[in-house]
């Protein structure tokens, strides 16, 4: 029986090639993600010893890199790390040396004023020279370190990327206006962020404090080196009593810091690997239908052969094993090929890690025995399990079936049981989705995801039942447009509902997910667009790319030429009506020129009278209306009674409560400003935009955006997520195309006599090709249409749960994109039908008529 199975594999290698490709694709992506994850983990571990060399204990002030307003708002403690702290630590027994560090997030601009690298991973720090003028942590390759507050040294990668030369002027900024410094040196660095292409700028200590807005005697951290014979733990116990009070300070050993960094880097790799593994899992899941369909058709094609084996003495278990052995051989072959593909994918991801995530270190390819074993095991098991049901059917073929060929149709009972199970599963899944749609926020996630999974599985089971009425609707127009080939194509597509369903399942699953996310993306974009267009009266928004805005920026912007109204938007979280509530503070005199809340009661001008505005949700929860008074209390402050001057519709751009800026300044003077809204005398013009940029000191960490820029910023995030899903759709389309080729090739084989008779009674070769192509397109469009309809339903349900954070959200159908998806399904059907259609048209008429 083993030899028989091996010969069957070799005899049907063309048909089994499609199955092998499905296994190859699924296991290849899975293997690639495992290799990538292992490579990143190994690279993270390798980087630990380099980045914390010489650091036994580190004392850090977590607020030192924040802007002054945020620092003062984040803690009541006025303590800080100073030179006195450094001296006290250096005098401890067991301390071999200390390094006082000034560092924080700082952006570096290139010659055109554009920011280099990822701003959140760009760093400004102080150059700490020894007696010889060298900094051992940052060895100079060319030039020298900075000696004054107007000099800077840059890492080699940044210099090469920006095209800087010694003596050039470099623009640097943290949260305030940018400063200019002369490039005096180029150094090398082994820090992960720098190795990943993000800049590191070294200034002298005074210049670093100036850029990061630190006090004249303040440090952000102190690195301590233990003397020989002193352990890191013992040194930590000695240093801890000298750490200033306040929850912003922490003291940790070098080993703890290294472990945290390694975990952070590994987590970055795991996040990406998890996303890619999910895509690989979906690809494998879709491939199950192709594998099962292939073996079902092979068993049907070999009915006489299997029955003859039974007739000459083969038992049922032997016939079953022969089919499973074929699946085992195909699974091993596909998994081995997938392993090779996965190595290539993993190597490509590891090599391109710089562009995938700037915080990941460059990694060498790591292939572990576990990866090889899991790949071969998963691919083989998926193939064998997918072939199990066809194998059981094969053993039930009675020997008498050897007297007549042909495929044995599915019994009514088996289809009835499948339909009942599919209906129950679909109903349960839709019920969970509807239950989730009644919830809001994170609580809706579990029922939505579980319901969507159940419903998809149920719909796949119901596809044979759905195929008849859905495809029957297409028969009349096809008959009118394409004549006899069109009518025959519709009949052929529903001749074997099981096979049609298995072939269409790949597109159904893929299009469900992609359609749902596309509709959600379009709905969110529409909501944001309406919010920006209708509720923002300002011409520009000045926003920091990191941190918050320094108060000096708001003052400079208000004095820019052409400004008729401006207001910093302060974000606070106060107790309002006894509940912690997010609120925004706006300049009372300018607010009505900058924002246009949709008022249902009162007027926005009430802010000028020292009154507050609340949205309708907040008002209904607390029984408020125009004229009501409510207690408002800032953190660590006493409450005050304010009057409600207006009620507006909930909005994503506006907080539930709007406060006069004077009230915020009186109760929380250092409230952080995340944005400055500006209105110009002549609207949004290039000249006015340039004036605002000049007012910010041409800082690379501050953006000046008009309404269209704001919309584009939101759209970029959505587009990035959708592009990942479209890549998944591409995998689904590829697997679906393989399934269609497989199905049509088998159909042509089974219908040889029928095709010969059609040719004999006058259907020409062109008509045969058209018939096969139309059948392929019908199957593809059927699967795509079912998936798209259910995807729209899921998008609606998910959208109802997002109204907490996006009150303006409504379901929007992006018809052009949906039509493109449907067109993609048509093209998949046409492409997959080319080879089977040519094969059908080239069949010899006489040979086909006399075929068994």
PDB file of C-alpha atoms in Angstrom, residues 688-808:
ATOM      1  CA  UNK A 688       1.327  82.737   6.834  1.00  0.00           C
ATOM      2  CA  UNK A 689       2.446  79.139   7.324  1.00  0.00           C
ATOM      3  CA  UNK A 690       6.080  80.211   6.896  1.00  0.00           C
ATOM      4  CA  UNK A 691       5.556  83.015   9.416  1.00  0.00           C
ATOM      5  CA  UNK A 692       4.308  80.498  11.970  1.00  0.00           C
ATOM      6  CA  UNK A 693       7.298  78.217  11.307  1.00  0.00           C
ATOM      7  CA  UNK A 694       9.618  81.173  11.819  1.00  0.00           C
ATOM      8  CA  UNK A 695       7.835  81.926  15.096  1.00  0.00           C
ATOM      9  CA  UNK A 696       8.623  78.426  16.358  1.00  0.00           C
ATOM     10  CA  UNK A 697      12.304  79.006  15.616  1.00  0.00           C
ATOM     11  CA  UNK A 698      12.084  76.556  12.687  1.00  0.00           C
ATOM     12  CA  UNK A 699      12.110  73.810  15.257  1.00  0.00           C
ATOM     13  CA  UNK A 700      12.277  70.280  13.781  1.00  0.00           C
ATOM     14  CA  UNK A 701      10.075  68.992  16.628  1.00  0.00           C
ATOM     15  CA  UNK A 702       7.170  71.343  15.978  1.00  0.00           C
ATOM     16  CA  UNK A 703       4.767  70.958  13.061  1.00  0.00           C
ATOM     17  CA  UNK A 704       2.555  73.630  11.554  1.00  0.00           C
ATOM     18  CA  UNK A 705      -0.415  71.844   9.971  1.00  0.00           C
ATOM     19  CA  UNK A 706      -3.492  73.059   8.149  1.00  0.00           C
ATOM     20  CA  UNK A 707      -6.782  71.148   8.062  1.00  0.00           C
ATOM     21  CA  UNK A 708      -5.715  68.975   5.147  1.00  0.00           C
ATOM     22  CA  UNK A 709      -2.459  68.085   6.903  1.00  0.00           C
ATOM     23  CA  UNK A 710      -4.415  66.986   9.970  1.00  0.00           C
ATOM     24  CA  UNK A 711      -6.680  64.788   7.852  1.00  0.00           C
ATOM     25  CA  UNK A 712      -3.686  63.287   6.062  1.00  0.00           C
ATOM     26  CA  UNK A 713      -2.009  62.481   9.388  1.00  0.00           C
ATOM     27  CA  UNK A 714      -4.973  60.405  10.525  1.00  0.00           C
ATOM     28  CA  UNK A 715      -5.286  58.769   7.118  1.00  0.00           C
ATOM     29  CA  UNK A 716      -1.624  57.668   7.160  1.00  0.00           C
ATOM     30  CA  UNK A 717      -2.196  55.591  10.292  1.00  0.00           C
ATOM     31  CA  UNK A 718      -5.278  53.948   8.800  1.00  0.00           C
ATOM     32  CA  UNK A 719      -3.566  53.386   5.454  1.00  0.00           C
ATOM     33  CA  UNK A 720      -0.636  51.632   7.125  1.00  0.00           C
ATOM     34  CA  UNK A 721      -2.964  49.140   8.830  1.00  0.00           C
ATOM     35  CA  UNK A 722      -4.937  48.588   5.635  1.00  0.00           C
ATOM     36  CA  UNK A 723      -1.795  47.947   3.603  1.00  0.00           C
ATOM     37  CA  UNK A 724      -0.940  45.080   5.949  1.00  0.00           C
ATOM     38  CA  UNK A 725      -4.410  43.656   5.408  1.00  0.00           C
ATOM     39  CA  UNK A 726      -4.147  44.049   1.644  1.00  0.00           C
ATOM     40  CA  UNK A 727      -0.980  41.962   1.811  1.00  0.00           C
ATOM     41  CA  UNK A 728      -3.059  39.337   3.597  1.00  0.00           C
ATOM     42  CA  UNK A 729      -5.675  39.658   0.863  1.00  0.00           C
ATOM     43  CA  UNK A 730      -2.933  39.000  -1.682  1.00  0.00           C
ATOM     44  CA  UNK A 731      -2.100  35.710   0.069  1.00  0.00           C
ATOM     45  CA  UNK A 732      -5.801  34.798   0.137  1.00  0.00           C
ATOM     46  CA  UNK A 733      -6.131  35.557  -3.571  1.00  0.00           C
ATOM     47  CA  UNK A 734      -3.079  33.444  -4.377  1.00  0.00           C
ATOM     48  CA  UNK A 735      -4.360  30.453  -2.406  1.00  0.00           C
ATOM     49  CA  UNK A 736      -7.829  30.979  -3.894  1.00  0.00           C
ATOM     50  CA  UNK A 737      -6.386  31.012  -7.415  1.00  0.00           C
ATOM     51  CA  UNK A 738      -4.620  27.712  -6.743  1.00  0.00           C
ATOM     52  CA  UNK A 739      -7.906  26.258  -5.523  1.00  0.00           C
ATOM     53  CA  UNK A 740      -9.792  27.429  -8.595  1.00  0.00           C
ATOM     54  CA  UNK A 741      -7.135  25.958 -10.905  1.00  0.00           C
ATOM     55  CA  UNK A 742      -7.333  22.680  -9.020  1.00  0.00           C
ATOM     56  CA  UNK A 743     -11.130  22.547  -9.130  1.00  0.00           C
ATOM     57  CA  UNK A 744     -11.443  23.413 -12.802  1.00  0.00           C
ATOM     58  CA  UNK A 745      -8.695  21.012 -13.820  1.00  0.00           C
ATOM     59  CA  UNK A 746     -10.509  18.207 -12.027  1.00  0.00           C
ATOM     60  CA  UNK A 747     -13.823  19.298 -13.513  1.00  0.00           C
ATOM     61  CA  UNK A 748     -12.372  19.171 -17.013  1.00  0.00           C
ATOM     62  CA  UNK A 749     -11.076  15.661 -16.334  1.00  0.00           C
ATOM     63  CA  UNK A 750     -14.448  14.481 -15.028  1.00  0.00           C
ATOM     64  CA  UNK A 751     -16.431  16.070 -17.848  1.00  0.00           C
ATOM     65  CA  UNK A 752     -14.391  14.798 -20.765  1.00  0.00           C
ATOM     66  CA  UNK A 753     -17.313  12.891 -22.247  1.00  0.00           C
ATOM     67  CA  UNK A 754     -19.657  15.793 -21.672  1.00  0.00           C
ATOM     68  CA  UNK A 755     -17.244  18.238 -23.264  1.00  0.00           C
ATOM     69  CA  UNK A 756     -16.806  15.910 -26.225  1.00  0.00           C
ATOM     70  CA  UNK A 757     -20.580  15.714 -26.717  1.00  0.00           C
ATOM     71  CA  UNK A 758     -20.885  19.497 -26.525  1.00  0.00           C
ATOM     72  CA  UNK A 759     -18.206  19.833 -29.175  1.00  0.00           C
ATOM     73  CA  UNK A 760     -19.940  17.184 -31.285  1.00  0.00           C
ATOM     74  CA  UNK A 761     -23.273  19.034 -31.279  1.00  0.00           C
ATOM     75  CA  UNK A 762     -21.736  22.361 -32.290  1.00  0.00           C
ATOM     76  CA  UNK A 763     -20.085  24.148 -29.353  1.00  0.00           C
ATOM     77  CA  UNK A 764     -16.770  25.415 -30.713  1.00  0.00           C
ATOM     78  CA  UNK A 765     -13.490  25.680 -28.829  1.00  0.00           C
ATOM     79  CA  UNK A 766     -14.035  29.362 -28.082  1.00  0.00           C
ATOM     80  CA  UNK A 767     -17.376  28.489 -26.481  1.00  0.00           C
ATOM     81  CA  UNK A 768     -15.749  25.774 -24.331  1.00  0.00           C
ATOM     82  CA  UNK A 769     -13.082  28.211 -23.132  1.00  0.00           C
ATOM     83  CA  UNK A 770     -15.713  30.827 -22.381  1.00  0.00           C
ATOM     84  CA  UNK A 771     -17.796  28.323 -20.420  1.00  0.00           C
ATOM     85  CA  UNK A 772     -14.865  27.270 -18.206  1.00  0.00           C
ATOM     86  CA  UNK A 773     -13.777  30.872 -17.618  1.00  0.00           C
ATOM     87  CA  UNK A 774     -17.272  32.000 -16.686  1.00  0.00           C
ATOM     88  CA  UNK A 775     -17.598  29.095 -14.257  1.00  0.00           C
ATOM     89  CA  UNK A 776     -14.330  30.172 -12.639  1.00  0.00           C
ATOM     90  CA  UNK A 777     -15.447  33.797 -12.401  1.00  0.00           C
ATOM     91  CA  UNK A 778     -18.798  32.767 -10.903  1.00  0.00           C
ATOM     92  CA  UNK A 779     -17.117  30.725  -8.162  1.00  0.00           C
ATOM     93  CA  UNK A 780     -14.675  33.546  -7.367  1.00  0.00           C
ATOM     94  CA  UNK A 781     -17.312  36.288  -7.317  1.00  0.00           C
ATOM     95  CA  UNK A 782     -19.627  34.095  -5.226  1.00  0.00           C
ATOM     96  CA  UNK A 783     -16.962  33.641  -2.536  1.00  0.00           C
ATOM     97  CA  UNK A 784     -15.974  37.310  -2.658  1.00  0.00           C
ATOM     98  CA  UNK A 785     -19.568  38.582  -2.487  1.00  0.00           C
ATOM     99  CA  UNK A 786     -20.432  36.489   0.584  1.00  0.00           C
ATOM    100  CA  UNK A 787     -17.247  37.657   2.324  1.00  0.00           C
ATOM    101  CA  UNK A 788     -17.842  41.309   1.466  1.00  0.00           C
ATOM    102  CA  UNK A 789     -21.453  41.282   2.702  1.00  0.00           C
ATOM    103  CA  UNK A 790     -20.449  39.738   6.019  1.00  0.00           C
ATOM    104  CA  UNK A 791     -17.437  42.064   6.252  1.00  0.00           C
ATOM    105  CA  UNK A 792     -19.725  45.104   5.982  1.00  0.00           C
ATOM    106  CA  UNK A 793     -21.882  43.671   8.779  1.00  0.00           C
ATOM    107  CA  UNK A 794     -18.838  43.200  11.016  1.00  0.00           C
ATOM    108  CA  UNK A 795     -17.666  46.742  10.244  1.00  0.00           C
ATOM    109  CA  UNK A 796     -21.058  48.129  11.288  1.00  0.00           C
ATOM    110  CA  UNK A 797     -20.995  46.154  14.541  1.00  0.00           C
ATOM    111  CA  UNK A 798     -17.418  47.218  15.340  1.00  0.00           C
ATOM    112  CA  UNK A 799     -18.224  50.825  14.490  1.00  0.00           C
ATOM    113  CA  UNK A 800     -21.028  50.985  17.060  1.00  0.00           C
ATOM    114  CA  UNK A 801     -18.528  50.127  19.794  1.00  0.00           C
ATOM    115  CA  UNK A 802     -16.181  52.974  18.819  1.00  0.00           C
ATOM    116  CA  UNK A 803     -18.587  55.845  19.396  1.00  0.00           C
ATOM    117  CA  UNK A 804     -17.145  56.390  22.880  1.00  0.00           C
ATOM    118  CA  UNK A 805     -13.859  57.635  21.446  1.00  0.00           C
ATOM    119  CA  UNK A 806     -15.266  58.797  18.096  1.00  0.00           C
ATOM    120  CA  UNK A 807     -18.804  60.112  18.585  1.00  0.00           C
ATOM    121  CA  UNK A 808     -19.095  61.312  14.969  1.00  0.00           C
TER     122      UNK A 808
END
